[in-house]
Amino acid sequence: MSEAIKPLDEDLEKINIFDPELMACPHAFFKKLRDEAPVYQDPNTGIFQVSKHELICKVARDAKLFSNQFGTIQRSGGGDYPQEAADIMASDGYPPVDTMLTADPPRHTSYRSLVDKAFSPARVSDMGPEIEDKINFIIDQFYDQGKCDVSIDIAQQLPVRVIAEQLGVPLEDYDNFCGWSDAFVQQLSGTSSPEEHIAIAKQLVQFQQYFANKLKEKENNSTDDIISDLANLDFEDENGKNRKLETAEQLSILQQLLVAGNATTAHTITEAFYLLISNPDQMELVVNDHSLIPNMVEEALRLLTPTNNMWRIATEDTELGGVDIPKGSVILIRYGSGNRDEDLFENPDKFDVTRKNARRHIAFGQGIHVCLGMNLARKEMYTAFPIILDRLKNMRFSEGNNFVYSPNVLLRGLDNLYIEFDQV
Ligand code: HEM
């Protein structure tokens, strides 16, 4: 089954790019952009949209011309940020610092090389048994009922449990973890009201205070986890000075690990269930041949693209795809559109677990900001799905699904997916 994507009749100029319905279901709009204007300046906001695979890669790989210093836009989700929220952060929290995602070289390089070590392929490749234990434990919690909400009961559980252990945080703080992660996702959404921004600021302060204490504890009591590394390792800063991270820098890095890792991995796991159950022929293929699971995961990443869009800012007057882009312009690179580019992917809306070039997707980005956690995310999903498919038999959708993706200018995914299954 291909996702049925109806062509969009409306003229591009009439489209509100922050319309919640459009953000929830952007594929017809993306196709129109690719067909009519691969580099397109939205007349209402002035924001440039880049929608073809090749052009997106060009932007993402050129960190000199296209800056990631979009921290301010990201915090407000592209809209207005209320003063009261800024005051809460200023009086009770730590100031925002641009570390990895929102920093350019040489700043970016310093932080990235420090944190890269924690997520190296070698470290991640040893995590198989630990991930197997976790997914079995997660399934045990609802197994006897023969049904679950995939998003809440499985998909959100796995990455949070894995990262909690990597960060050295006890699981009794799991509820707080999820709350903070949700608040950060909401902050990026572009749909938050002033009241929501204020509530998010309060959550952010709680997160900062919690982790500031943990970091302090680890200064004198180092263990083998990322918090201890952040608390104790020296790094070479952008001025070539060897020093320890300041608390605000440590917190900015931790926040990124929490947000960037949890919602994205969770959304991909949920999407894989959705795609498999919607496409029984593809389900049968992976159930009968587990060696197809990695490619199935790559197809889910391609079709969903949980980090659907990303910001960039032009550092010079430039030209892209024949369109002039002035210095200072705000750009949205549409990763989700690039992943359905018909020039690269045949029948791009189709879920095909045997697709030869599925891995050419750009769901993890490109260039120096390419996802720091991609080895970990892949390891989690490649390890979990064989167990999921062995234990949850004859999976089908149950009552209550609306299959609606929550609107968010950067992230995309289903927040609920109710299924039933037979026990082995
Ligand atoms: C399916 C799961 C994931 C997807 C699809 C994903 C996607 C992405 C994308 C597209 C970027 C690039 C952003 C840009 O172009 O500016 C990125 C960066 C990043 N990701 Fe992921 N991510 C995932 C999981 C994770 C995990 C598990 C972690 C860590 C625990 C993580 C941490 C980060 C960080 C820290 C960055 C910023 C890196 C930098 O700027 O150098 N991600 N991710």
Coordinates of C-alpha atoms and ligand atoms in Angstrom, one line a residue:
M1 CA 0.0 0.0 0.0
S2 CA 1.3 3.5 -0.9
E3 CA 0.3 6.4 1.3
A4 CA -2.4 8.1 -0.7
I5 CA -1.2 11.6 -1.3
K6 CA -3.7 13.9 -3.0
P7 CA -2.2 16.7 -5.1
L8 CA -2.5 20.2 -3.6
D9 CA -4.5 22.5 -5.8
E10 CA -3.8 25.7 -3.8
D11 CA -1.2 28.1 -5.1
L12 CA 2.0 28.1 -3.2
E13 CA 1.7 31.7 -2.2
K14 CA -1.6 31.0 -0.5
I15 CA -0.2 28.3 1.7
N16 CA 0.5 29.1 5.4
I17 CA 3.6 27.1 6.2
F18 CA 2.9 27.0 9.9
D19 CA -0.7 25.8 9.4
P20 CA -1.0 22.9 11.9
E21 CA -2.8 20.7 9.4
L22 CA -0.1 21.2 6.8
M23 CA 2.7 20.5 9.3
A24 CA 0.9 17.3 10.4
C25 CA 0.6 16.1 6.8
P26 CA 3.1 17.9 4.6
H27 CA 3.7 15.5 1.7
A28 CA 1.4 17.1 -0.9
F29 CA 2.9 20.5 -0.1
F30 CA 6.5 19.0 -0.4
K31 CA 5.7 17.5 -3.7
K32 CA 4.4 20.8 -5.0
L33 CA 7.6 22.5 -3.8
R34 CA 9.8 19.9 -5.5
D35 CA 7.8 20.2 -8.8
E36 CA 7.3 23.9 -8.9
A37 CA 9.9 25.7 -6.8
P38 CA 12.7 23.5 -5.2
V39 CA 14.1 26.7 -3.6
Y40 CA 11.1 28.8 -2.7
Q41 CA 10.8 32.0 -0.6
D42 CA 7.5 31.9 1.3
P43 CA 6.0 35.4 0.7
N44 CA 4.2 35.5 4.1
T45 CA 7.2 34.7 6.3
G46 CA 10.2 35.4 4.0
I47 CA 11.5 31.9 5.0
F48 CA 13.3 30.0 2.1
Q49 CA 12.2 26.4 1.6
V50 CA 14.6 23.8 0.2
S51 CA 12.9 20.6 -0.9
K52 CA 15.1 18.5 -3.3
H53 CA 17.5 15.9 -2.0
E54 CA 20.5 17.2 -3.9
L55 CA 19.9 20.9 -2.8
I56 CA 19.3 19.9 0.8
C57 CA 22.6 18.0 0.9
K58 CA 24.3 21.0 -0.6
V59 CA 23.0 23.3 2.1
A60 CA 23.6 20.8 5.0
R61 CA 27.2 20.1 3.8
D62 CA 28.1 23.8 3.6
A63 CA 28.3 24.9 7.2
K64 CA 30.3 28.0 6.2
L65 CA 27.6 29.4 4.0
F66 CA 24.6 28.0 5.9
S67 CA 24.9 28.5 9.6
N68 CA 23.3 26.5 12.4
Q69 CA 23.3 29.4 14.8
F70 CA 19.5 29.3 14.9
G71 CA 19.2 28.9 18.7
T72 CA 16.8 31.8 19.1
I73 CA 14.5 30.7 16.3
Q74 CA 14.6 27.1 17.6
R75 CA 13.6 28.2 21.1
S76 CA 10.6 30.1 19.9
G77 CA 9.7 27.5 17.3
G78 CA 9.9 30.3 14.7
G79 CA 7.2 32.4 16.4
D80 CA 7.1 35.0 19.2
Y81 CA 8.8 34.2 22.5
P82 CA 7.0 35.8 25.5
Q83 CA 9.0 38.0 27.8
E84 CA 7.6 36.2 30.9
A85 CA 9.2 32.9 29.7
A86 CA 12.5 34.6 29.0
D87 CA 12.3 36.1 32.6
I88 CA 11.7 32.7 34.2
M89 CA 14.7 31.3 32.4
A90 CA 16.9 34.3 33.3
S91 CA 16.0 34.4 37.0
D92 CA 15.7 30.6 37.9
G93 CA 17.6 28.8 35.1
Y94 CA 20.9 28.8 33.3
P95 CA 21.3 30.9 30.1
P96 CA 20.9 29.1 26.8
V97 CA 24.3 28.3 25.2
D98 CA 24.9 27.3 21.7
T99 CA 26.8 24.0 21.9
M100 CA 26.4 21.3 19.2
L101 CA 23.2 21.6 17.1
T102 CA 23.1 25.4 17.3
A103 CA 26.8 26.1 17.0
D104 CA 29.1 26.7 14.0
P105 CA 32.8 25.7 13.8
P106 CA 35.2 26.1 15.5
R107 CA 32.8 26.1 18.6
H108 CA 30.8 23.2 17.2
T109 CA 34.0 21.1 16.5
S110 CA 35.1 21.4 20.2
Y111 CA 31.9 20.2 21.7
R112 CA 31.2 17.6 19.1
S113 CA 34.6 15.9 19.5
L114 CA 34.0 15.7 23.2
V115 CA 30.6 14.1 23.0
D116 CA 31.3 11.9 19.9
K117 CA 33.4 9.6 22.0
A118 CA 30.4 8.6 24.1
F119 CA 28.5 7.6 21.0
S120 CA 31.2 5.9 19.0
P121 CA 30.3 2.8 16.9
A122 CA 32.5 0.7 19.2
R123 CA 30.8 1.7 22.4
V124 CA 27.3 1.4 20.8
S125 CA 28.1 -2.0 19.3
D126 CA 28.6 -3.5 22.8
M127 CA 25.1 -2.4 23.8
G128 CA 23.1 -5.3 22.1
P129 CA 22.5 -7.4 25.2
E130 CA 21.4 -4.4 27.3
I131 CA 19.0 -3.3 24.6
E132 CA 17.6 -6.9 24.3
D133 CA 16.9 -7.0 28.0
K134 CA 15.2 -3.6 27.9
I135 CA 12.9 -4.4 25.0
N136 CA 11.9 -7.8 26.6
F137 CA 11.2 -6.0 29.9
I138 CA 9.1 -3.4 28.1
I139 CA 7.0 -6.0 26.3
D140 CA 6.5 -8.0 29.6
Q141 CA 4.7 -5.0 31.1
F142 CA 1.7 -5.2 28.7
Y143 CA 2.1 -8.7 27.1
D144 CA -0.7 -10.5 29.0
Q145 CA -3.2 -7.9 27.9
G146 CA -2.7 -8.7 24.2
K147 CA -2.9 -5.0 23.3
C148 CA -0.9 -1.8 23.8
D149 CA -0.4 1.8 22.7
V150 CA 2.8 1.3 20.7
S151 CA 3.8 4.9 21.1
I152 CA 3.5 5.1 24.9
D153 CA 4.1 1.5 25.9
I154 CA 7.0 0.6 23.6
A155 CA 8.4 3.4 21.4
Q156 CA 8.8 6.1 24.1
Q157 CA 10.1 3.6 26.6
L158 CA 13.1 2.2 24.8
P159 CA 15.2 5.3 24.0
V160 CA 14.4 6.9 27.3
R161 CA 15.6 3.8 29.2
V162 CA 18.7 3.5 27.1
I163 CA 19.7 7.1 27.4
A164 CA 18.9 7.2 31.1
E165 CA 21.4 4.4 31.6
Q166 CA 24.0 6.1 29.4
L167 CA 23.5 9.3 31.3
G168 CA 23.7 7.6 34.7
V169 CA 20.3 8.7 35.9
P170 CA 18.1 6.4 38.0
L171 CA 14.9 5.1 36.4
E172 CA 12.7 6.4 39.2
D173 CA 13.1 9.8 37.5
Y174 CA 11.6 8.4 34.3
D175 CA 8.4 10.3 34.5
N176 CA 10.2 13.6 34.8
F177 CA 12.4 12.6 31.9
C178 CA 9.4 12.0 29.7
G179 CA 7.8 15.3 30.8
W180 CA 10.9 17.3 30.0
S181 CA 11.4 15.6 26.7
D182 CA 7.8 16.4 25.7
A183 CA 8.2 20.0 26.8
F184 CA 11.3 20.4 24.6
V185 CA 9.5 18.9 21.6
Q186 CA 6.6 21.3 22.2
Q187 CA 9.0 24.2 22.4
L188 CA 10.3 23.4 18.9
S189 CA 6.8 23.0 17.5
G190 CA 6.0 26.4 16.2
T191 CA 2.5 26.1 17.6
S192 CA 3.0 27.0 21.3
S193 CA 0.8 29.7 22.8
P194 CA 2.5 32.2 25.2
E195 CA 1.0 30.2 28.1
E196 CA 2.6 27.1 26.8
H197 CA 5.9 28.8 26.3
I198 CA 5.8 29.8 30.0
A199 CA 4.9 26.3 31.1
I200 CA 7.8 25.0 29.0
A201 CA 10.2 27.5 30.6
K202 CA 9.2 26.2 34.0
Q203 CA 9.9 22.6 32.9
L204 CA 13.2 23.6 31.5
V205 CA 14.2 25.2 34.7
Q206 CA 13.3 22.0 36.6
F207 CA 15.4 19.9 34.1
Q208 CA 18.3 22.3 34.5
Q209 CA 18.2 22.2 38.3
Y210 CA 17.9 18.4 38.4
F211 CA 20.9 17.9 36.1
A212 CA 23.0 20.7 37.6
N213 CA 22.8 18.8 40.9
K214 CA 23.7 15.5 39.2
L215 CA 26.7 17.0 37.5
K216 CA 27.9 18.4 40.8
E217 CA 27.6 15.0 42.5
K218 CA 29.6 13.4 39.7
E219 CA 32.5 15.9 40.1
N220 CA 33.6 14.0 43.1
N221 CA 32.2 10.7 42.3
S222 CA 32.9 9.8 38.7
T223 CA 31.3 6.7 37.2
D224 CA 31.4 5.3 33.7
D225 CA 28.6 7.4 32.1
I226 CA 28.1 10.5 30.1
I227 CA 27.2 12.8 33.0
S228 CA 30.6 12.0 34.6
D229 CA 32.4 12.6 31.4
L230 CA 30.7 16.0 31.0
A231 CA 31.4 16.9 34.6
N232 CA 35.1 15.9 34.6
L233 CA 36.6 15.7 31.1
D234 CA 38.8 18.6 29.9
F235 CA 38.1 19.8 26.4
E236 CA 39.8 22.2 24.0
D237 CA 37.5 25.2 23.5
E238 CA 37.2 27.3 20.4
N239 CA 40.1 29.5 21.6
G240 CA 42.4 26.5 22.0
K241 CA 42.2 26.6 25.8
N242 CA 41.9 23.3 27.7
R243 CA 39.2 23.6 30.3
K244 CA 36.2 21.9 31.9
L245 CA 32.7 22.6 30.6
E246 CA 30.7 25.3 32.4
T247 CA 27.3 24.2 33.8
A248 CA 25.3 26.0 31.2
E249 CA 27.3 24.2 28.5
Q250 CA 26.9 20.8 30.1
L251 CA 23.1 21.4 30.4
S252 CA 22.8 22.5 26.8
I253 CA 24.5 19.3 25.7
L254 CA 22.3 17.1 28.0
Q255 CA 19.2 18.8 26.7
Q256 CA 20.1 18.0 23.1
L257 CA 20.8 14.4 24.0
L258 CA 17.4 14.1 25.6
V259 CA 15.3 15.9 23.0
A260 CA 17.2 14.8 19.9
G261 CA 17.3 11.2 20.9
N262 CA 14.0 10.4 22.5
A263 CA 11.2 11.8 20.3
T264 CA 13.0 10.9 17.0
T265 CA 13.7 7.3 17.9
A266 CA 10.3 6.8 19.5
H267 CA 8.5 8.3 16.4
T268 CA 10.5 6.0 14.1
I269 CA 9.6 2.9 16.1
T270 CA 5.9 3.8 16.1
E271 CA 6.0 4.5 12.3
A272 CA 7.6 1.1 11.6
F273 CA 4.7 -0.6 13.4
Y274 CA 2.2 1.6 11.5
L275 CA 3.8 0.9 8.1
L276 CA 4.1 -2.9 8.8
I277 CA 0.5 -3.3 9.9
S278 CA -0.7 -1.2 7.0
N279 CA 1.3 -3.2 4.5
P280 CA 0.7 -6.9 5.3
D281 CA 2.8 -8.1 2.4
Q282 CA 5.8 -6.2 3.8
M283 CA 5.1 -7.5 7.3
E284 CA 5.1 -11.0 6.0
L285 CA 8.5 -10.4 4.3
V286 CA 10.2 -9.2 7.5
V287 CA 8.5 -11.8 9.8
N288 CA 9.8 -14.5 7.5
D289 CA 13.2 -13.0 7.0
H290 CA 14.7 -11.0 9.9
S291 CA 17.7 -10.0 7.8
L292 CA 15.4 -7.5 6.2
I293 CA 14.8 -5.7 9.5
P294 CA 17.6 -3.1 9.1
N295 CA 16.4 -2.1 5.7
M296 CA 12.8 -2.0 7.0
V297 CA 14.0 0.4 9.7
E298 CA 15.7 2.6 7.0
E299 CA 12.5 2.7 5.0
A300 CA 10.6 3.8 8.1
L301 CA 13.2 6.5 8.7
R302 CA 13.0 7.6 5.1
L303 CA 9.2 7.7 4.9
L304 CA 8.7 9.4 8.3
T305 CA 11.8 11.5 8.6
P306 CA 11.2 12.3 12.3
T307 CA 13.4 15.4 12.0
N308 CA 11.3 16.5 9.1
N309 CA 12.8 20.0 8.7
M310 CA 15.8 22.0 10.1
W311 CA 16.7 25.6 10.2
R312 CA 19.7 27.3 8.6
I313 CA 20.8 30.9 8.2
A314 CA 22.6 32.2 5.2
T315 CA 25.9 33.8 6.2
E316 CA 26.5 35.5 2.8
D317 CA 24.5 36.6 -0.2
T318 CA 24.4 33.4 -2.2
E319 CA 22.5 31.5 -4.9
L320 CA 20.9 28.1 -4.7
G321 CA 19.1 26.3 -7.5
G322 CA 19.0 29.5 -9.5
V323 CA 17.4 31.5 -6.6
D324 CA 19.2 34.4 -4.9
I325 CA 19.4 34.1 -1.1
P326 CA 20.4 37.2 0.7
K327 CA 22.8 37.2 3.7
G328 CA 20.8 36.6 6.9
S329 CA 17.9 34.8 5.3
V330 CA 16.2 32.1 7.3
I331 CA 16.0 28.7 5.5
L332 CA 14.0 25.6 6.3
I333 CA 15.7 22.5 4.8
R334 CA 12.9 20.0 4.2
Y335 CA 14.6 16.6 5.0
G336 CA 11.2 14.9 4.8
S337 CA 10.8 16.1 1.3
G338 CA 14.3 15.1 0.2
N339 CA 13.5 11.6 1.4
R340 CA 10.6 11.4 -1.1
D341 CA 12.4 12.9 -4.0
E342 CA 11.3 11.0 -7.1
D343 CA 14.7 11.7 -8.8
L344 CA 16.3 9.4 -6.3
F345 CA 13.6 7.1 -4.9
E346 CA 11.4 5.2 -7.4
N347 CA 7.8 5.3 -6.3
P348 CA 8.8 7.3 -3.3
D349 CA 5.7 7.1 -1.2
K350 CA 5.7 3.3 -1.2
F351 CA 7.0 1.4 1.8
D352 CA 9.3 -1.2 0.3
V353 CA 11.4 -3.2 2.8
T354 CA 13.6 -4.5 -0.1
R355 CA 14.2 -1.0 -1.5
K356 CA 17.9 -1.1 -2.7
N357 CA 18.8 2.5 -1.9
A358 CA 16.7 3.1 1.2
R359 CA 19.9 4.0 3.2
R360 CA 20.4 7.0 0.9
H361 CA 17.8 8.8 3.0
I362 CA 18.9 11.9 4.8
A363 CA 16.8 11.4 7.9
F364 CA 20.0 11.7 10.0
G365 CA 21.1 14.8 8.2
Q366 CA 24.4 15.4 6.4
G367 CA 27.6 17.2 6.9
I368 CA 29.2 18.3 10.2
H369 CA 25.8 18.3 12.1
V370 CA 25.0 14.7 11.0
C371 CA 23.2 13.0 13.8
L372 CA 25.5 12.3 16.7
G373 CA 23.2 9.5 17.9
M374 CA 22.5 7.7 14.7
N375 CA 24.6 4.6 15.6
L376 CA 22.7 4.3 18.9
A377 CA 19.3 4.9 17.3
R378 CA 20.0 2.2 14.6
K379 CA 21.3 -0.2 17.2
E380 CA 18.2 0.2 19.3
M381 CA 15.8 -0.4 16.4
Y382 CA 17.8 -3.2 14.7
T383 CA 18.0 -5.0 18.0
A384 CA 14.4 -4.5 19.2
F385 CA 12.5 -5.4 16.1
P386 CA 13.5 -9.1 15.8
I387 CA 12.3 -9.5 19.4
I388 CA 9.1 -7.5 18.8
L389 CA 8.3 -9.5 15.7
D390 CA 9.0 -12.8 17.4
R391 CA 6.8 -12.0 20.5
L392 CA 3.9 -9.9 19.1
K393 CA 2.2 -12.2 16.6
N394 CA -0.6 -11.2 14.1
M395 CA -0.4 -7.5 15.0
R396 CA -3.4 -5.4 13.9
F397 CA -4.8 -2.0 14.6
S398 CA -7.4 -1.8 17.4
E399 CA -10.1 0.8 18.1
G400 CA -9.3 4.4 18.8
N401 CA -6.7 5.3 16.2
N402 CA -6.9 8.6 14.4
F403 CA -3.5 8.3 12.7
V404 CA -3.0 12.0 13.1
Y405 CA 0.6 13.3 13.3
S406 CA 1.1 16.0 15.8
P407 CA 1.9 19.4 14.2
N408 CA 5.5 20.5 14.7
V409 CA 7.6 22.5 12.3
L410 CA 10.7 20.4 13.0
L411 CA 9.6 17.0 14.3
R412 CA 7.1 14.5 13.0
G413 CA 5.5 11.4 14.4
L414 CA 2.4 9.7 15.7
D415 CA 1.7 10.2 19.4
N416 CA -0.6 7.2 19.8
L417 CA -0.9 3.9 17.9
Y418 CA -3.3 1.3 19.4
I419 CA -2.7 -2.3 18.4
E420 CA -3.7 -5.9 19.4
F421 CA -1.6 -9.0 19.0
D422 CA -1.6 -12.7 19.7
Q423 CA 0.8 -14.1 22.3
V424 CA 3.2 -16.7 21.2
Ligands
HEM1 C1 15.7 8.0 14.7 C2 16.4 8.7 15.5 C3 17.1 10.0 15.1 C4 16.9 10.9 14.0 C5 16.0 10.6 12.8 C6 17.8 12.0 14.2 C7 18.0 13.0 13.3 C8 18.9 14.0 13.4 C9 19.2 15.0 12.4 C10 18.5 15.2 11.1 C11 20.2 15.8 12.8 C12 20.9 16.9 12.1 C13 20.3 18.3 12.4 C14 20.8 19.3 11.4 O1 20.8 19.1 10.2 O2 21.2 20.4 11.9 C15 20.5 15.3 14.2 C16 21.5 15.9 15.0 C17 21.7 15.5 16.3 N1 21.2 14.4 16.9 FE1 19.9 13.1 16.1 N2 18.4 11.9 15.4 C18 18.0 10.7 16.0 C19 18.5 10.1 17.2 C20 19.4 10.7 18.0 C21 19.9 10.1 19.3 C22 19.5 8.8 19.8 C23 20.7 11.1 19.8 C24 21.5 11.0 21.1 C25 21.2 10.4 22.1 C26 20.8 12.2 18.9 C27 21.5 13.3 19.1 C28 21.7 14.3 18.2 C29 22.6 15.5 18.4 C30 23.3 15.9 19.7 C31 22.6 16.2 17.2 C32 23.3 17.5 16.9 C33 24.6 17.2 16.3 C34 25.5 18.3 15.8 O3 25.0 19.4 15.7 O4 26.7 18.1 15.6 N3 20.0 11.9 17.8 N4 19.8 14.2 14.5

